[in-house]
GROMACS .gro file of C-alpha atoms in nm:
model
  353
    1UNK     CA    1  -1.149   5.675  -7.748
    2UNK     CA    2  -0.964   5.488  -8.013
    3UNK     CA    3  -0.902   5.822  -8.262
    4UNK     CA    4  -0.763   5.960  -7.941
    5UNK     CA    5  -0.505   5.669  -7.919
    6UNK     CA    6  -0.419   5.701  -8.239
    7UNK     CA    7  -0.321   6.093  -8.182
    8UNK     CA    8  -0.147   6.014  -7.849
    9UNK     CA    9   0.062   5.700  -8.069
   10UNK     CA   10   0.150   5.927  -8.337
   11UNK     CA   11   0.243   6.235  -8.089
   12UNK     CA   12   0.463   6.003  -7.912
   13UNK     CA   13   0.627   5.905  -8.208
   14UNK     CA   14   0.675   6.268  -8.350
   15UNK     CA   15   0.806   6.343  -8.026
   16UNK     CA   16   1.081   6.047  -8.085
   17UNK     CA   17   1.208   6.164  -8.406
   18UNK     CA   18   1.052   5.856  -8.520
   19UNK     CA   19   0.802   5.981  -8.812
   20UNK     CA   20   1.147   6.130  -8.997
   21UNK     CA   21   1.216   5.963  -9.337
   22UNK     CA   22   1.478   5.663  -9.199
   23UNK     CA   23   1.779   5.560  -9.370
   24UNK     CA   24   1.721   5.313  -9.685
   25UNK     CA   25   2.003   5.124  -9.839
   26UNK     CA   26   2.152   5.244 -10.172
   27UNK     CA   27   2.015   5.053 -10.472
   28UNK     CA   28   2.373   4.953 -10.520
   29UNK     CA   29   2.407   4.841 -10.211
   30UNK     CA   30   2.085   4.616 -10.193
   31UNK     CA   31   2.154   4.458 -10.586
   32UNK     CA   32   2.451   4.379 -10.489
   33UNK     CA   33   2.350   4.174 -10.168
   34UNK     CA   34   2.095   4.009 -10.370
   35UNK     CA   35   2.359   3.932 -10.617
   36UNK     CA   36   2.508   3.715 -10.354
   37UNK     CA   37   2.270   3.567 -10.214
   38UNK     CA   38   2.133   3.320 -10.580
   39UNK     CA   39   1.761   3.322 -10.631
   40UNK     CA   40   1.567   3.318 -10.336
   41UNK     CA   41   1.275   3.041 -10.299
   42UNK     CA   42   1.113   2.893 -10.028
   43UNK     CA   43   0.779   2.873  -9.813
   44UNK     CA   44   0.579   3.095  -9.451
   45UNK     CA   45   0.761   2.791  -9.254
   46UNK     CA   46   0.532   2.707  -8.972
   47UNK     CA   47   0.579   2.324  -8.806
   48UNK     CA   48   0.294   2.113  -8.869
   49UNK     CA   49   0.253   2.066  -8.465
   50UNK     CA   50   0.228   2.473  -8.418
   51UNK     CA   51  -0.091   2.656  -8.489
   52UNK     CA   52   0.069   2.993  -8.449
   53UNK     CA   53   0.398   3.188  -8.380
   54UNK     CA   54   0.343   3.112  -7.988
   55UNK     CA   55   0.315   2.791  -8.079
   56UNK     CA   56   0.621   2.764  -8.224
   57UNK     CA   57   0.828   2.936  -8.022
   58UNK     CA   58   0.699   2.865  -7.668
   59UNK     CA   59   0.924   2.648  -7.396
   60UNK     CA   60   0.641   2.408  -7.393
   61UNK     CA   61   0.544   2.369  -7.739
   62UNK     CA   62   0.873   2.406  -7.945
   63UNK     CA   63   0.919   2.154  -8.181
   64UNK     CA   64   1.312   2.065  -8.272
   65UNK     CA   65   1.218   1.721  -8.418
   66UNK     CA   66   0.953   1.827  -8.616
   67UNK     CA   67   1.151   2.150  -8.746
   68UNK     CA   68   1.452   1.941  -8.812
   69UNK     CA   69   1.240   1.642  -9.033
   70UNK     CA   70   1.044   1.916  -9.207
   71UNK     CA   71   1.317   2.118  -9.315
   72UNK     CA   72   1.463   1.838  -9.436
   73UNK     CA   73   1.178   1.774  -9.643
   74UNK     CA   74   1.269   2.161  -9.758
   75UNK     CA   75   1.640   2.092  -9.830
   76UNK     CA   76   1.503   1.780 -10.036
   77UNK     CA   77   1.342   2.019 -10.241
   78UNK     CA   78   1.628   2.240 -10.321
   79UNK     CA   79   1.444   2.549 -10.149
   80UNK     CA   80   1.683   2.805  -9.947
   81UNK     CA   81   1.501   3.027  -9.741
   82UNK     CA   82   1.181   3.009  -9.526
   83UNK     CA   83   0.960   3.271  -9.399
   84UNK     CA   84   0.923   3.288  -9.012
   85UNK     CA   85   0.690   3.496  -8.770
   86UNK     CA   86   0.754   3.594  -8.477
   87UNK     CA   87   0.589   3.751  -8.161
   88UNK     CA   88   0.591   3.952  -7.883
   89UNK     CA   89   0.466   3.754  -7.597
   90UNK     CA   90   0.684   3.484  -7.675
   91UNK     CA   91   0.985   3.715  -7.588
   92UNK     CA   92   0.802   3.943  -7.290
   93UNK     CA   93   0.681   3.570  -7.108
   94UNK     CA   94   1.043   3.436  -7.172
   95UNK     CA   95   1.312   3.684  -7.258
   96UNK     CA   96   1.595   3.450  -7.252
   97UNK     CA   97   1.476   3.124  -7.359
   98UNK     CA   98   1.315   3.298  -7.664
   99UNK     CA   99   1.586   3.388  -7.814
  100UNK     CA  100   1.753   3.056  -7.737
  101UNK     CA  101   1.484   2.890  -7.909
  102UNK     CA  102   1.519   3.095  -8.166
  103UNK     CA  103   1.893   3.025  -8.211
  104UNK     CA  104   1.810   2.674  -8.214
  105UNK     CA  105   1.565   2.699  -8.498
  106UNK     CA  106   1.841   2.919  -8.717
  107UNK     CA  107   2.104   2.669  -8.646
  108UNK     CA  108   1.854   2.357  -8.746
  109UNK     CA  109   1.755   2.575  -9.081
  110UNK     CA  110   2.143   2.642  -9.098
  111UNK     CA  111   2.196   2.233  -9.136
  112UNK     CA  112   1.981   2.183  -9.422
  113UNK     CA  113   2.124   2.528  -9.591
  114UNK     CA  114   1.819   2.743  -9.515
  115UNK     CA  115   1.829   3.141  -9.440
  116UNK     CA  116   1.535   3.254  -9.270
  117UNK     CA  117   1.324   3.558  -9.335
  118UNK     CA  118   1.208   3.680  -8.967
  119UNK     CA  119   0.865   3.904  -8.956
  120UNK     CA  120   0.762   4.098  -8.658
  121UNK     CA  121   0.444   4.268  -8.650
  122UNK     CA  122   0.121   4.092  -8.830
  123UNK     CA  123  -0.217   4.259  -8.870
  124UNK     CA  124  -0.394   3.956  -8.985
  125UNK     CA  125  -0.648   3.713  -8.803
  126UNK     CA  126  -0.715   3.703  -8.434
  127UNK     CA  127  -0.704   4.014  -8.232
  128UNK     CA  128  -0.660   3.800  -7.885
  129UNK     CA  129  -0.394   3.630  -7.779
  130UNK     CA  130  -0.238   3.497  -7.469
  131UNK     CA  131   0.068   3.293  -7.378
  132UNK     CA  132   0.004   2.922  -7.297
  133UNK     CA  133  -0.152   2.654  -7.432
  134UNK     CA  134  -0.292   2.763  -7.761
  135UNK     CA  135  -0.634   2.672  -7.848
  136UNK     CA  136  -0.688   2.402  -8.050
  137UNK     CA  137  -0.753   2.420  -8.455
  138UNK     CA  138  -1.151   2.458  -8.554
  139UNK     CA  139  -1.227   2.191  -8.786
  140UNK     CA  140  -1.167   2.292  -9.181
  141UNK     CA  141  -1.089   2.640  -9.021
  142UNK     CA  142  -0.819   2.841  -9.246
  143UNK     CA  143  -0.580   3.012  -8.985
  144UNK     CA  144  -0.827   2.971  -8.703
  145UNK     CA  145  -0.540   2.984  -8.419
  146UNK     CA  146  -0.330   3.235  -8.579
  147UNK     CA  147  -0.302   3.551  -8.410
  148UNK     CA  148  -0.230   3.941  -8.475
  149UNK     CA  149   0.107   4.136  -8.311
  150UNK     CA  150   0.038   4.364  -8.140
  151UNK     CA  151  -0.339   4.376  -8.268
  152UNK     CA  152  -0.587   4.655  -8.131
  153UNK     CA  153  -0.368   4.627  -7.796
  154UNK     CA  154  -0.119   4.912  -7.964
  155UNK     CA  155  -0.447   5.138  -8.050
  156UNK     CA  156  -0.527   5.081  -7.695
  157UNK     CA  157  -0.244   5.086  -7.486
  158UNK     CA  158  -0.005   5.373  -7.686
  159UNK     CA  159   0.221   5.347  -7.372
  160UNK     CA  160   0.303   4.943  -7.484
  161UNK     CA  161   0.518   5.118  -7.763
  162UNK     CA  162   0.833   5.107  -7.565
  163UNK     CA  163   0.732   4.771  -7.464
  164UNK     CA  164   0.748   4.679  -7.826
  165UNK     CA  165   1.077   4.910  -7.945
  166UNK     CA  166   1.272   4.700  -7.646
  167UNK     CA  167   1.171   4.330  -7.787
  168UNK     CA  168   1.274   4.442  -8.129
  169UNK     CA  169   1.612   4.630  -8.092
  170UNK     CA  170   1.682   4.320  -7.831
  171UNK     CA  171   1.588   4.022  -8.070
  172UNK     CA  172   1.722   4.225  -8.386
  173UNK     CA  173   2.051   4.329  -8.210
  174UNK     CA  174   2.111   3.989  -8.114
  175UNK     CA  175   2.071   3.842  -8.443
  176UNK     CA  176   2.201   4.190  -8.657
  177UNK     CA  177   2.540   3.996  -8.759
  178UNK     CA  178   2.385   3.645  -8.816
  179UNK     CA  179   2.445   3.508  -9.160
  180UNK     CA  180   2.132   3.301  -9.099
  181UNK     CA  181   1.902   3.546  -9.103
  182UNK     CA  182   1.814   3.670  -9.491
  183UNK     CA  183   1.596   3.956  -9.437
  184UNK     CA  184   1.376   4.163  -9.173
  185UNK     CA  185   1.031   4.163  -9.251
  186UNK     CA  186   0.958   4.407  -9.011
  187UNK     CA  187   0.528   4.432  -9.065
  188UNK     CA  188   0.333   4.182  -9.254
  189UNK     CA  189   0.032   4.325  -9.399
  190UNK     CA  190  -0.004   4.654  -9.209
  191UNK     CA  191  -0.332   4.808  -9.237
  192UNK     CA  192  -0.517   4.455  -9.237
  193UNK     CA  193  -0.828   4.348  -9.053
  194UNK     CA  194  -0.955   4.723  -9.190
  195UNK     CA  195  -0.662   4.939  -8.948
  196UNK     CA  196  -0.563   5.079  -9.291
  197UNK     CA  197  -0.332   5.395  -9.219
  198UNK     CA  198  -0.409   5.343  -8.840
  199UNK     CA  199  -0.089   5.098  -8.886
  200UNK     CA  200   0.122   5.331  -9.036
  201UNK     CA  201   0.261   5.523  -8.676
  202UNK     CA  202   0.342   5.132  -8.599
  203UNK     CA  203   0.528   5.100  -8.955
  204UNK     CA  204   0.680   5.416  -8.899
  205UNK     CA  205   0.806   5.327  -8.564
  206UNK     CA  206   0.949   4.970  -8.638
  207UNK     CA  207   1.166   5.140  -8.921
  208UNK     CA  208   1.345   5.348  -8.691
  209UNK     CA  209   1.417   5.116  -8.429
  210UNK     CA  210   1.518   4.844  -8.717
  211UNK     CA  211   1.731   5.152  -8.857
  212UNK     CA  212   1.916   5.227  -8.553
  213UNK     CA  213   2.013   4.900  -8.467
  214UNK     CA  214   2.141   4.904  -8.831
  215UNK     CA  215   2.133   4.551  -8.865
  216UNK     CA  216   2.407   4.401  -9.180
  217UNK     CA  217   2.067   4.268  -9.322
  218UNK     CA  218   1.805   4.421  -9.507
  219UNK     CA  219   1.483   4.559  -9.353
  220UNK     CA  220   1.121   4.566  -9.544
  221UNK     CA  221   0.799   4.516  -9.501
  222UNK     CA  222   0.583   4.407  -9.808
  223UNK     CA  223   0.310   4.565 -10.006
  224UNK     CA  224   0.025   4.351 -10.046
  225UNK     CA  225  -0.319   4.570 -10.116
  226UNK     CA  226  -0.316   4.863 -10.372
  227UNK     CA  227  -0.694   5.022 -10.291
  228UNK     CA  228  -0.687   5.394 -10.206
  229UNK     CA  229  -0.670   5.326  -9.824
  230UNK     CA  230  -0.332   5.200  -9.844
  231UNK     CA  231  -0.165   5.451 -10.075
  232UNK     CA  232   0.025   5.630  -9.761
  233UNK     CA  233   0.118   5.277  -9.623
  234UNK     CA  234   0.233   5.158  -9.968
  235UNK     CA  235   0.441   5.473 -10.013
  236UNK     CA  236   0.602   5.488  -9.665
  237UNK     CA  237   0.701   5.075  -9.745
  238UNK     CA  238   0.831   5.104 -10.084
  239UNK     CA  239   1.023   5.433 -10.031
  240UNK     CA  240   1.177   5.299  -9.688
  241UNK     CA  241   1.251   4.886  -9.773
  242UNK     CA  242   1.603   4.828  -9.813
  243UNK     CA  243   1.493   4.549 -10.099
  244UNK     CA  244   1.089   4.548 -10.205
  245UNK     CA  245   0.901   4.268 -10.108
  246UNK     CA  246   0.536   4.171 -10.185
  247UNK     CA  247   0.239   3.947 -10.224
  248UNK     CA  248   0.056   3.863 -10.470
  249UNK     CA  249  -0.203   3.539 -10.490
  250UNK     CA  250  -0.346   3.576 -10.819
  251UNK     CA  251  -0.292   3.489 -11.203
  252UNK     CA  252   0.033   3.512 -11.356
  253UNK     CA  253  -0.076   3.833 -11.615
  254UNK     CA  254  -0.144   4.006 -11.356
  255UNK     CA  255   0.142   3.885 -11.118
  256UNK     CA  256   0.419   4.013 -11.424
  257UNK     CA  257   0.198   4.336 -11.449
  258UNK     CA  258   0.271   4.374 -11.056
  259UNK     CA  259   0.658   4.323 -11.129
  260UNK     CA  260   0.697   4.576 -11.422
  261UNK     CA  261   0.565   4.852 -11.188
  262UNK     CA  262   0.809   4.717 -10.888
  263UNK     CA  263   1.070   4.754 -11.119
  264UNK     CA  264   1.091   5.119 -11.131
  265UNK     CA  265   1.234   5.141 -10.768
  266UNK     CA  266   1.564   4.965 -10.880
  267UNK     CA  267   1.579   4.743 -10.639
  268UNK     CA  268   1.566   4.357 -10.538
  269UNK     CA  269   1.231   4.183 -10.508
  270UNK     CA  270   1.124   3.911 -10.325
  271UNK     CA  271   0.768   3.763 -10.368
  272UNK     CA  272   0.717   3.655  -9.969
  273UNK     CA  273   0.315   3.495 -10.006
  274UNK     CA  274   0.228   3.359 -10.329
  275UNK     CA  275   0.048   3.016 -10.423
  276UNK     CA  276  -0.286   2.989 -10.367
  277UNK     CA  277  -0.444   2.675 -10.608
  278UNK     CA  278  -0.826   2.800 -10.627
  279UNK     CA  279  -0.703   3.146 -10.688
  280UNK     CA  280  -0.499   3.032 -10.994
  281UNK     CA  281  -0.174   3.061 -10.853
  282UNK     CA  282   0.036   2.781 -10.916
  283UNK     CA  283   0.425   2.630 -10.867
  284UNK     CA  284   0.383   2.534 -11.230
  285UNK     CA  285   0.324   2.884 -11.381
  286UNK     CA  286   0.417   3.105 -11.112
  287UNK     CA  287   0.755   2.992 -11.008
  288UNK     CA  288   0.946   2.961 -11.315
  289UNK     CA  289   0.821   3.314 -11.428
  290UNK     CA  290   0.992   3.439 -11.095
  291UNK     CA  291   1.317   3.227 -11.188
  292UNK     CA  292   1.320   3.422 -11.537
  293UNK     CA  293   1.269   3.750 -11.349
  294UNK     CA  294   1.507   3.672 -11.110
  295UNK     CA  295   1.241   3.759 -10.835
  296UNK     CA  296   1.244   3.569 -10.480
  297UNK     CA  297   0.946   3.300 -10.502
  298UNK     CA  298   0.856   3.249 -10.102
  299UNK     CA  299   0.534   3.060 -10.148
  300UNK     CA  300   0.247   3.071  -9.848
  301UNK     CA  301   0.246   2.688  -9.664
  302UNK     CA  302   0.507   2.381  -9.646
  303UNK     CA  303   0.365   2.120  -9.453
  304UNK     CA  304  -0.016   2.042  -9.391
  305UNK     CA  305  -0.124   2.067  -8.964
  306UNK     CA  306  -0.312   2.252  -8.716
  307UNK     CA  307  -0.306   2.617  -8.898
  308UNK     CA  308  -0.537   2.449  -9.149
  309UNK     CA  309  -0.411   2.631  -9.473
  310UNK     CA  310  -0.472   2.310  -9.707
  311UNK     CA  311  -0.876   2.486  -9.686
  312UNK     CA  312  -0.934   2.836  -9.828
  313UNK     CA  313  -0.988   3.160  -9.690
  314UNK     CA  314  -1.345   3.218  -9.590
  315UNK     CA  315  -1.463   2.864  -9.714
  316UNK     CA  316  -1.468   2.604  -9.391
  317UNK     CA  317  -1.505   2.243  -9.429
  318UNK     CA  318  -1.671   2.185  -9.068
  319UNK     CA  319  -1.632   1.846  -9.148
  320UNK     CA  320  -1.239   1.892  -9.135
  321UNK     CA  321  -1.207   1.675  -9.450
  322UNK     CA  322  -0.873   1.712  -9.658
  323UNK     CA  323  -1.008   1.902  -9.962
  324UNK     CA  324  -0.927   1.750 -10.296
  325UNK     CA  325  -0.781   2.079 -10.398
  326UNK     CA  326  -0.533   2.221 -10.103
  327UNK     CA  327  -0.495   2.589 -10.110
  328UNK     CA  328  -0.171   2.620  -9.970
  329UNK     CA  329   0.096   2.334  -9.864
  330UNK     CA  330   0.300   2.149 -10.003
  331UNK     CA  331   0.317   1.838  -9.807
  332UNK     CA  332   0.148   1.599  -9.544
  333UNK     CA  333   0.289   1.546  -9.197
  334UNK     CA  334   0.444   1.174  -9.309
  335UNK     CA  335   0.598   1.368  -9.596
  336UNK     CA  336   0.390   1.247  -9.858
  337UNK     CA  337   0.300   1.546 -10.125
  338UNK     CA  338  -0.058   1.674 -10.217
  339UNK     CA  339   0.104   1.678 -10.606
  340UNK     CA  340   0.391   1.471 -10.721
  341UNK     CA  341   0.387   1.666 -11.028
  342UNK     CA  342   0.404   2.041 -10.789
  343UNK     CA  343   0.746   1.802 -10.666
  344UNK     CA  344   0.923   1.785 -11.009
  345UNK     CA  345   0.826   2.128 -11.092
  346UNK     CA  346   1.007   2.282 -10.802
  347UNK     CA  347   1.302   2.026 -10.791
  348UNK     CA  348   1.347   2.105 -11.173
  349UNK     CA  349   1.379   2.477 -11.077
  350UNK     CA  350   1.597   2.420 -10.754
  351UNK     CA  351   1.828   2.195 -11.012
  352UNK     CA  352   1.744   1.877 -10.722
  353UNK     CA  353   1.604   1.724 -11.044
   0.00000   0.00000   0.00000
């Protein structure tokens, strides 16, 4: 049933016009944006009181006081951007007040001189997801609340598609002349949680509704996995991203190897998940070698709380007890840092030193 989904989603979308190669900014035209905008550096911004994007964005749940201190914490630290997620059900359970909330958060970030990176479609963690009252974190847990847009649903339920192509032409033309918003980050990780090229009608899609809203920001959606099962995925997002964005968690020889290939497309990059301590990926070698290469630094984590990134992927602590070596985050809810020494090294880059 599922390989028949597939075919109906990508018949639907070759019926649309959608699977045609979409418009991509001029290299030009995307240096010189970056030109304007300094170097980029920040952190995945999620409030410590939020254990996912509904979370966050939910009547009930959102957070102005806690955005507004922890921000603060982020303008403190000379950082200027900050990844955010959105989601669907947030805007089909509450149309209007989503995107009021929304405002809200861009105007707070707008205060303490922070652009925002906005990311639509995730294919990482939990498949299920429900609007609410979110389920509470599972002790030493990394991401254990965090939940996939549109997830197997899409594979599913092909006709959700124009569900999905309304709640992103509405949120991005809304916000398509906002000089608070940085950058669409239209897909993290497609083809995670094994979909591989099962994404890429999705990816395919979201780039033509992002294109004909034609938004005075950039559109991408990051690379992140180079195995054989994502060469068509890789292709479709390097050839079609206004500027190139990526991940990469690992050692800094291999970090500068990823940048020399990136280069070759001519274009901005932006690093939008780095930082991970056990991997090896530090503030204090990685982010000064994206400073000298003039490559955005948007590290994965800001303040410690119920998403539970401070413990690693795959390794719980049932026990729930702080690890002595965080994997992500920079700081605890009462603002105190995991490293005073991570501190200098980024306020010495942001020149807040």
């Amino acid at each position: 049933m599922k390989y028949v989904s597939i075919l109906l989603l990508s018949l639907f979308l070759t019926g649309s016009g959608l699977l045609a190669q979409t418009p991509v900014w001029s290299a030009e035209k995307a240096n010189a944006w970056y030109q304007k905008q300094g170097w980029v550096r920040g952190a995945n911004f999620q409030p410590s009181t939020a254990i996912n994007q509904l979370d966050m964005f939910q009547a009930a749940t959102f957070d102005p006081k806690t955005i507004d201190r922890e921000l603060g914490w982020a303008e403190g630290l000379g950082l200027n951007a900050m990844r955010v997620y959105l989601h669907h059900v947030a805007w089909t359970s509450d149309q209007a007040g989503f995107k009021k909330r929304l405002d809200q958060y861009l105007q707070i970030a707008s205060r303490h001189g922070i652009k925002t990176i906005l990311v639509f479609f995730d294919d990482c963690w939990n498949d299920e997801y429900r609007p609410g009252k979110q389920p509470d974190p599972k002790p030493g847990v990394h991401n254990s609340g965090w939940v996939r847009d549109p997830g197997t649903m899409i594979h599913q339920h092909p006709d959700s598609l124009a569900m999905l192509e309304r709640y992103v032409k509405d949120v991005m033309t809304t916000f398509k002349n906002d000089e608070r918003v940085l950058l669409w980050d239209l897909y993290n990780e497609p083809g995670n949680s094994q979909y591989f090229d099962r994404s890429l009608p999705l990816l395919k899609a979201v780039f033509g509704w992002a294109k004909a809203v034609n938004p005075s920001q950039p559109v991408s959606a990051g690379v992140w996995s180079w195995g054989d099962k994502f060469t068509e995925l890789n292709k479709f997002q390097l050839e079609n991203s206004d500027v190139i964005t990526y991940h990469h968690y690992g050692y800094i020889d291999r970090h500068q190897e990823l940048i020399r290939d990136l280069r070759q497309y001519n274009r901005p990059l932006i690093c939008t998940e780095y930082m991970a301590r056990k991997n090896g990926s530090l503030f204090q070698t990685i982010m000064p070698m994206l400073k000298q290469e003039n490559v955005g630094a948007i590290n994965w984590g800001f303040v410690a709380g119920k998403t539970n990134t401070i413990f690693a992927w795959g390794t719980p602590v049932p026990s729930g007890k702080e690890p002595e070596l965080w994997f992500h985050d920079i700081y605890r809810p009462d603002g105190t840092p995991f490293s005073g020494n991570e501190i200098s090294t980024i306020r010495a880059l942001t020149g807040k030193q």
